[in-house]
XYZ file of C-alpha atoms in Angstrom:
566
model
C 0.000 0.000 0.000
C 1.576 3.268 -1.095
C 1.282 6.381 1.007
C 0.722 9.709 -0.743
C 3.436 12.183 0.102
C 4.353 15.639 -1.075
C 7.809 17.178 -1.301
C 8.938 20.775 -1.413
C 12.228 21.707 -3.051
C 13.882 24.687 -1.392
C 15.057 27.021 -4.185
C 18.001 28.293 -2.116
C 19.514 25.045 -0.885
C 18.100 22.494 -3.282
C 17.024 20.338 -0.330
C 13.711 18.525 -0.529
C 11.397 18.487 2.471
C 8.619 15.922 2.835
C 5.490 17.605 4.221
C 5.037 15.563 7.420
C 8.750 15.605 8.254
C 8.892 19.353 7.665
C 6.113 20.019 10.181
C 7.738 17.742 12.756
C 11.109 19.432 12.334
C 9.530 22.858 12.805
C 7.581 21.774 15.905
C 10.611 20.201 17.605
C 12.928 23.104 16.730
C 10.439 25.691 18.040
C 9.990 23.766 21.304
C 13.773 23.617 21.635
C 14.153 27.388 21.311
C 11.384 27.983 23.870
C 13.222 25.889 26.459
C 16.492 27.603 25.543
C 14.795 30.922 26.296
C 13.541 29.668 29.672
C 16.924 28.183 30.523
C 18.669 31.403 29.516
C 16.511 33.516 31.827
C 17.246 31.083 34.664
C 20.975 31.256 33.824
C 20.925 34.932 34.769
C 19.804 34.021 38.278
C 22.504 31.374 38.614
C 25.267 33.664 37.334
C 24.319 36.654 39.474
C 24.163 34.476 42.574
C 27.534 32.781 42.067
C 29.037 36.238 41.452
C 30.204 37.008 45.037
C 29.765 40.787 44.791
C 26.118 40.398 43.705
C 24.932 37.156 45.366
C 21.420 37.823 44.148
C 19.109 34.911 45.026
C 18.411 33.383 48.411
C 19.554 29.794 48.922
C 16.221 28.013 48.403
C 15.457 30.028 45.257
C 18.979 29.503 43.920
C 18.767 25.703 44.104
C 15.321 25.776 42.508
C 16.568 27.975 39.650
C 19.740 25.904 39.215
C 17.691 22.686 38.967
C 15.397 24.086 36.277
C 18.289 25.712 34.396
C 20.252 22.469 34.206
C 17.338 20.327 33.045
C 15.916 22.854 30.564
C 19.295 23.469 28.933
C 20.995 20.077 29.126
C 17.953 17.927 28.348
C 14.948 19.731 26.897
C 16.558 22.381 24.630
C 19.175 20.058 23.229
C 17.138 16.872 22.746
C 14.191 18.663 21.102
C 16.661 20.168 18.619
C 18.390 16.831 18.136
C 15.107 15.151 17.248
C 14.623 17.797 14.549
C 18.152 16.986 13.314
C 17.364 13.255 13.218
C 14.331 13.870 11.024
C 16.374 16.208 8.802
C 19.219 13.706 8.419
C 16.846 10.884 7.522
C 13.887 12.277 5.604
C 15.474 15.367 4.038
C 18.987 14.155 3.256
C 17.726 10.780 2.030
C 14.781 12.333 0.130
C 12.118 10.040 1.557
C 8.917 10.264 3.564
C 9.117 10.046 7.331
C 8.026 6.726 8.785
C 4.866 6.666 10.923
C 4.195 10.413 11.204
C 1.367 9.841 13.709
C 3.729 8.011 16.039
C 6.288 10.796 15.522
C 3.682 13.303 16.708
C 2.947 11.068 19.707
C 6.657 11.222 20.536
C 6.606 15.008 20.274
C 3.620 15.405 22.589
C 5.051 12.978 25.145
C 8.270 14.989 25.180
C 6.456 18.312 25.468
C 4.057 17.164 28.195
C 6.915 15.534 30.106
C 9.014 18.700 29.938
C 6.114 20.848 31.162
C 5.312 18.453 34.039
C 8.956 18.410 35.117
C 9.225 22.200 35.033
C 5.991 22.549 36.980
C 7.298 20.184 39.666
C 10.447 22.280 40.058
C 8.624 25.617 40.138
C 6.251 24.322 42.837
C 9.272 24.356 45.118
C 9.460 20.745 46.291
C 11.926 19.402 43.727
C 15.097 21.474 44.010
C 17.285 18.369 43.714
C 19.530 19.488 40.824
C 19.685 17.708 37.505
C 21.376 14.692 39.123
C 18.549 14.295 41.689
C 20.591 11.889 43.823
C 18.683 9.659 46.226
C 17.888 9.668 49.101
C 17.214 13.394 48.497
C 13.764 13.102 46.936
C 11.729 15.276 44.603
C 7.991 15.204 44.034
C 6.802 12.211 42.041
C 5.806 14.437 39.102
C 9.458 15.499 38.716
C 10.438 11.938 37.857
C 7.246 11.277 35.897
C 7.982 14.261 33.642
C 11.499 13.023 32.912
C 10.209 9.503 32.194
C 7.521 10.757 29.790
C 10.080 12.929 28.009
C 12.508 10.014 27.741
C 9.834 7.690 26.335
C 8.950 10.308 23.722
C 12.600 10.758 22.775
C 13.052 6.991 22.495
C 10.012 6.734 20.200
C 11.462 9.556 18.062
C 14.692 7.555 17.704
C 12.727 4.547 16.481
C 10.833 6.752 14.010
C 14.259 7.865 12.742
C 15.367 4.239 12.337
C 12.087 3.456 10.581
C 12.684 6.331 8.164
C 16.065 4.823 7.276
C 14.255 1.573 6.463
C 11.793 3.469 4.246
C 14.661 5.136 2.372
C 16.455 1.821 1.900
C 13.308 0.062 0.705
C 12.347 2.856 -1.669
C 15.953 3.122 -2.939
C 16.080 6.884 -2.495
C 19.873 6.817 -2.281
C 22.655 4.707 -3.726
C 25.435 2.954 -1.832
C 26.034 4.024 1.763
C 24.052 6.678 3.583
C 25.689 10.145 3.575
C 28.245 10.777 6.311
C 25.971 13.328 8.009
C 23.219 10.712 8.247
C 25.757 8.155 9.464
C 26.667 10.529 12.297
C 22.984 10.931 13.147
C 22.669 7.129 13.281
C 25.543 7.131 15.769
C 23.734 9.707 17.910
C 20.493 7.712 17.818
C 22.214 4.439 18.787
C 23.880 6.118 21.764
C 20.516 7.708 22.617
C 18.828 4.311 22.896
C 21.492 3.132 25.365
C 21.286 6.416 27.253
C 17.502 6.511 27.570
C 17.407 2.853 28.595
C 19.876 3.648 31.379
C 17.671 6.519 32.520
C 14.610 4.281 32.589
C 16.449 1.602 34.586
C 17.105 4.024 37.433
C 14.421 6.743 37.139
C 11.461 4.350 37.129
C 12.442 2.774 40.500
C 13.111 6.270 41.864
C 9.643 7.399 40.719
C 8.163 4.331 42.430
C 10.133 5.273 45.567
C 8.593 8.765 45.474
C 5.152 7.114 45.281
C 5.920 4.830 48.217
C 5.685 1.681 46.093
C 9.290 0.616 46.827
C 11.177 1.134 50.073
C 14.615 2.233 48.881
C 16.991 2.773 45.984
C 20.660 2.140 46.671
C 22.520 5.495 46.368
C 25.696 3.982 44.869
C 23.742 1.989 42.290
C 21.725 5.123 41.524
C 24.848 7.199 40.882
C 26.453 4.623 38.620
C 23.384 3.983 36.458
C 22.283 7.636 36.488
C 25.621 8.711 35.040
C 25.196 6.154 32.261
C 22.214 8.371 31.439
C 23.448 11.791 32.545
C 26.892 11.831 30.970
C 25.974 9.681 27.975
C 23.423 12.352 27.075
C 26.458 14.473 26.247
C 27.722 11.739 23.954
C 24.495 12.034 21.958
C 25.257 15.744 21.718
C 28.820 15.141 20.523
C 27.739 12.773 17.750
C 24.935 15.156 16.741
C 26.959 18.357 16.659
C 29.868 16.683 14.848
C 27.338 15.560 12.223
C 26.219 19.188 11.896
C 29.874 20.226 11.471
C 30.172 17.933 8.448
C 26.834 19.249 7.154
C 27.934 22.885 7.428
C 31.261 22.102 5.723
C 29.217 20.672 2.858
C 26.584 23.389 2.544
C 28.958 26.345 3.006
C 32.009 25.106 1.076
C 30.714 22.144 -0.931
C 33.281 20.132 1.060
C 33.393 16.368 1.166
C 35.152 14.620 4.076
C 38.888 14.119 3.780
C 38.283 10.373 4.141
C 34.835 8.806 4.430
C 36.269 5.645 5.988
C 38.280 7.470 8.626
C 35.352 9.696 9.631
C 32.926 6.771 9.779
C 35.438 4.774 11.805
C 35.647 7.644 14.280
C 31.848 7.624 14.675
C 31.992 3.876 15.373
C 34.553 4.518 18.119
C 31.990 6.840 19.698
C 29.452 4.023 19.894
C 31.934 1.605 21.440
C 33.829 3.832 23.870
C 32.485 7.361 24.280
C 29.905 6.686 26.977
C 32.644 5.232 29.205
C 33.650 8.826 29.945
C 30.812 8.721 32.500
C 33.357 7.114 34.816
C 34.994 10.437 35.676
C 31.984 11.332 37.843
C 32.473 8.152 39.892
C 36.203 8.090 40.573
C 35.771 9.280 44.165
C 32.991 6.760 44.863
C 33.521 3.715 47.075
C 32.553 0.298 45.797
C 34.212 0.578 42.379
C 37.348 -1.486 41.907
C 40.706 0.000 41.048
C 40.833 -2.169 37.928
C 37.489 -0.759 36.738
C 38.660 2.808 37.310
C 42.011 2.250 35.558
C 40.450 0.628 32.491
C 37.783 3.309 32.097
C 40.125 6.248 32.614
C 42.903 5.011 30.368
C 42.707 2.427 27.601
C 39.016 2.707 26.732
C 38.868 6.480 27.090
C 41.760 6.921 24.666
C 39.684 5.457 21.812
C 36.920 8.002 22.412
C 39.492 10.793 22.555
C 41.009 9.540 19.300
C 37.609 9.741 17.628
C 37.089 13.377 18.630
C 40.617 14.280 17.539
C 39.910 12.690 14.135
C 36.773 14.808 13.694
C 38.597 17.903 14.979
C 41.139 17.370 12.206
C 38.928 16.236 9.341
C 36.135 18.837 9.563
C 38.343 21.970 9.257
C 40.590 19.898 6.969
C 37.672 19.295 4.613
C 36.968 23.029 4.619
C 40.611 23.752 3.786
C 40.752 21.228 0.937
C 37.556 22.663 -0.567
C 38.881 26.222 -0.277
C 42.225 25.280 -1.860
C 40.380 23.662 -4.754
C 38.738 27.057 -5.310
C 42.150 28.718 -5.628
C 42.804 29.961 -2.086
C 46.292 28.469 -1.969
C 48.591 31.337 -0.927
C 50.363 30.481 2.309
C 49.014 28.217 4.991
C 45.901 30.201 5.833
C 44.516 32.111 2.870
C 41.747 29.497 2.829
C 40.818 30.513 6.364
C 41.167 34.278 5.872
C 38.891 34.064 2.806
C 36.275 31.982 4.592
C 32.801 33.573 4.921
C 33.264 34.997 8.413
C 30.167 37.166 7.989
C 28.019 34.045 7.585
C 26.840 33.103 11.115
C 26.355 29.491 10.066
C 30.076 29.168 9.306
C 31.442 31.440 12.041
C 29.330 29.785 14.731
C 30.461 26.305 13.740
C 34.141 27.249 13.468
C 34.107 28.955 16.878
C 32.379 25.843 18.257
C 35.001 23.509 16.768
C 37.933 25.428 18.277
C 36.265 25.896 21.672
C 35.064 22.318 21.907
C 38.527 20.981 21.100
C 40.820 23.279 23.058
C 38.565 23.951 26.068
C 36.189 21.006 26.297
C 38.413 18.298 24.877
C 41.647 18.993 26.754
C 39.881 19.640 30.073
C 37.747 16.510 29.621
C 40.760 14.252 29.135
C 42.494 15.803 32.132
C 39.379 15.412 34.274
C 38.935 11.827 33.132
C 42.371 10.831 34.445
C 41.935 9.195 37.838
C 44.795 10.902 39.682
C 44.145 14.383 38.239
C 40.437 13.995 38.875
C 41.147 14.345 42.600
C 42.219 17.967 42.100
C 38.974 19.161 40.619
C 36.338 16.564 41.560
C 33.103 18.353 42.588
C 34.637 21.801 42.123
C 33.277 24.439 39.771
C 35.869 23.210 37.249
C 33.359 20.487 36.290
C 30.634 22.874 35.012
C 33.437 24.899 33.404
C 34.320 21.798 31.393
C 30.805 20.826 30.405
C 29.870 24.368 29.421
C 32.791 24.115 26.988
C 31.377 20.896 25.544
C 27.610 21.377 25.814
C 27.361 25.147 25.347
C 30.350 26.062 23.152
C 30.319 22.746 21.305
C 26.655 21.753 21.005
C 24.548 24.850 21.666
C 26.620 27.193 19.500
C 26.618 24.611 16.694
C 22.830 24.332 16.860
C 22.513 28.122 16.903
C 24.688 28.322 13.800
C 22.587 25.704 12.010
C 19.425 27.667 12.851
C 20.574 30.581 10.681
C 20.719 28.168 7.746
C 17.333 26.625 8.563
C 15.390 29.892 8.953
C 15.156 30.526 5.174
C 15.526 26.851 4.179
C 13.079 25.135 6.529
C 10.997 27.977 8.003
C 10.859 29.944 4.706
C 11.612 33.313 6.324
C 14.325 35.906 5.839
C 16.586 36.467 8.833
C 15.717 39.782 10.455
C 18.538 42.139 11.419
C 21.393 40.346 9.602
C 23.942 42.529 11.384
C 22.907 41.215 14.788
C 22.846 37.684 13.397
C 26.463 38.078 12.195
C 27.516 39.440 15.605
C 25.756 36.828 17.727
C 28.116 33.813 17.313
C 31.134 35.988 18.178
C 29.535 37.550 21.271
C 28.092 34.298 22.544
C 31.050 32.096 21.587
C 33.893 34.255 22.899
C 31.989 35.143 26.086
C 31.562 31.429 26.719
C 35.265 30.840 26.004
C 36.162 33.288 28.767
C 33.392 32.007 31.045
C 34.700 28.429 30.801
C 38.324 29.460 31.320
C 37.732 31.495 34.486
C 35.312 28.913 35.858
C 37.927 26.189 35.394
C 40.478 28.519 36.992
C 38.256 28.960 40.050
C 37.757 25.206 40.204
C 41.495 24.614 40.130
C 41.694 26.831 43.236
C 39.052 24.601 44.852
C 35.833 26.675 44.615
C 32.934 24.288 45.180
C 30.424 23.291 42.549
C 26.733 24.228 42.894
C 26.933 25.814 46.342
C 24.939 28.980 46.946
C 27.729 30.686 48.933
C 31.320 29.797 48.048
C 32.572 31.087 51.439
C 29.966 29.171 53.532
C 29.551 32.409 55.511
C 28.243 32.085 59.066
C 28.804 28.324 59.182
C 31.411 26.294 61.105
C 32.891 25.375 57.720
C 33.304 29.048 56.691
C 36.407 29.635 54.592
C 38.069 32.770 53.297
C 39.294 32.155 49.757
C 42.340 33.907 48.291
C 41.588 37.031 46.308
C 42.222 35.192 43.030
C 39.246 32.912 43.678
C 36.884 35.861 44.238
C 38.289 37.562 41.139
C 37.709 34.431 39.064
C 34.111 34.094 40.259
C 33.467 37.762 39.562
C 34.739 37.240 36.012
C 32.486 34.181 35.769
C 29.513 36.434 36.510
C 30.536 39.150 34.039
C 31.249 36.744 31.184
C 28.027 34.827 31.914
C 25.980 38.013 31.560
C 27.720 38.758 28.231
C 26.979 35.214 27.008
C 23.335 35.521 28.111
C 23.076 38.706 26.026
C 24.447 36.710 23.079
C 21.863 34.011 23.704
C 19.108 36.619 23.932
C 20.145 37.992 20.538
C 19.855 34.477 19.090
C 16.350 34.042 20.497
C 15.343 37.516 19.285
C 16.639 36.920 15.759
C 15.185 33.411 15.567
C 11.746 34.124 16.991
C 11.551 37.507 15.279
C 12.406 35.964 11.912
C 9.646 33.357 12.309
C 7.057 35.927 13.410
C 7.700 38.909 11.160
C 10.571 38.003 8.844
C 9.900 38.428 5.136
C 8.432 35.257 3.657
C 10.773 33.402 1.301
C 9.492 31.668 -1.794
C 9.399 28.097 -0.538
C 9.280 26.165 -3.799
C 6.355 24.362 -5.313
C 5.012 21.199 -3.699
C 5.281 18.052 -5.779
C 4.630 14.342 -5.428
C 8.053 13.671 -6.964
C 11.238 13.202 -4.986
C 13.443 12.955 -8.053
C 16.538 15.185 -7.902
C 16.393 18.406 -9.904
C 19.164 20.774 -11.040
C 18.417 22.748 -7.851
C 19.902 19.883 -5.856
C 23.445 21.040 -6.677
C 24.105 23.053 -3.473
C 23.250 20.013 -1.338
C 25.127 17.372 -3.340
C 28.131 17.267 -0.983
C 25.891 16.652 2.036
C 23.840 13.967 0.326
C 26.567 12.003 -1.434
C 29.436 9.659 -0.670
C 33.080 10.378 -1.391
C 36.425 11.657 -0.108
C 38.546 14.580 -1.259
C 42.023 13.865 0.117
C 44.423 15.159 2.751
C 46.001 18.281 1.193
C 45.412 20.466 4.259
C 48.753 21.756 5.632
C 47.147 24.633 7.566
C 44.834 22.284 9.440
C 47.684 19.915 10.249
C 49.635 22.816 11.772
C 46.575 23.725 13.877
C 46.452 20.090 14.983
C 50.075 20.328 16.113
C 49.261 23.503 18.075
C 46.435 21.601 19.749
C 48.781 18.725 20.586
C 51.342 21.071 22.172
C 48.608 22.816 24.191
C 47.315 19.420 25.296
C 50.762 18.261 26.473
C 51.523 21.517 28.294
C 48.180 21.575 30.091
C 48.565 17.942 31.095
C 52.051 18.646 32.460
C 50.877 21.705 34.409
C 48.154 19.681 36.124
C 50.506 16.849 37.053
C 52.912 19.454 38.431
C 50.063 20.978 40.418
C 49.068 17.549 41.738
C 52.632 16.969 42.919
C 52.337 20.001 45.222
C 49.145 18.846 46.938
C 50.975 16.564 49.365
C 54.211 17.602 51.033
C 56.036 14.362 50.352
C 59.493 15.957 50.301
């Protein structure tokens, strides 16, 4: 039985959007931006409270705001957007209808209702348990119910994505292997299934505990399984935003990967090893053997690190090769100087690549080393690291992609192009500085999450050195600057959808056959490699390696001063 479908060819990009998939992408992307807006407003409260000179919110309000901020930003904003990316990478890039659109809408509504229930539970005031929500500290039962409903919806969306791949394969809408961007999305979806299953394994018993159905949940078991959910969520983000990097290289430069096999192999390493990075949250826990800790923080972790280093080399390398093929061959970096820096889709992604690698990547490897982990475990260094990965890496990448999707998917002109060009620089560089000073404060020992870093008026009160207060003040200033950058993104995005000039969207058709307009999207939808002639990128890789070695050495030197063994 054939299902009638209609396709729209975007005259600007040449991409074809199937009607049901297009509506689902729009709905999920809009929901994502709404939760980003909420999370951004909450971020202001967190930043102005951790800023010692301001110390805005009272303790109970601070923990409530911090809980909602973490969940809205790390789960709801990102996963809603990632679901839109999954549908784009399957239906749009493979030029096929979306599988089971009614079930896809069920997934969307489960996610939305779950997110609203969870937020309501937090705002009621009885669920200020942070994103980690460790037992035996309990939230209201609706807090856990909301997360479970959201997770079930996200899991269903993953299966709709897999079903769409089956539709494309059956209908022979592509030849050979799926495009690399779609392959990366498959990686993200596979990790998502593992991640959501881990969340269900521990959140469902915790929900039953909140209802009084079960008597207890072991705290150590909770922590271990929760981090298979909590940290692995970031691995979904890594696979998704790296896929977007390859997509942007294709749509901006017409770039193909330097080596399809190498890039696909790196994605496979993510599936096998990346989620093991969850171990760095557990290195101070009792009950885990030394052998387990050594294996997870050394041999296995190195394969995940290798995968990210491959992508960090091949994405800018693909851009360089494409630019050199266009004649930008003078010196090592004419290709980079002549890149479209006024295009926020490119500038946002390039800033994300550099920040994710130098700030998130190096700090993550250091933090994942068992001995070094003792220096910064449960200090504010930890959120400094994951803001470099989740915010600089993932959020800025998704923001950059939005500027491409506004005319392509939403059929609107971007309002205020000047602000749009400025936004990735303001947001990205503010977050660079924010992450650096936060990690600096953490290296000095400033605690993570706590309302008052000095514990004033308590027996445990402590007067930090002036450098620590300076660092936390700079955290507050840079956070406010980044929030302004985020507000500009929301303004430009929402404003473009509401009153941006309508773009001619292309005529609807029952045909999905490629047309001459497909040319701009060929690199993203095809298979092929373009070689390794990228000397500028290789030099950047060497700079990264030197920075990595120096930072590693500095931290080992610092560790050697912790105990007076001489």
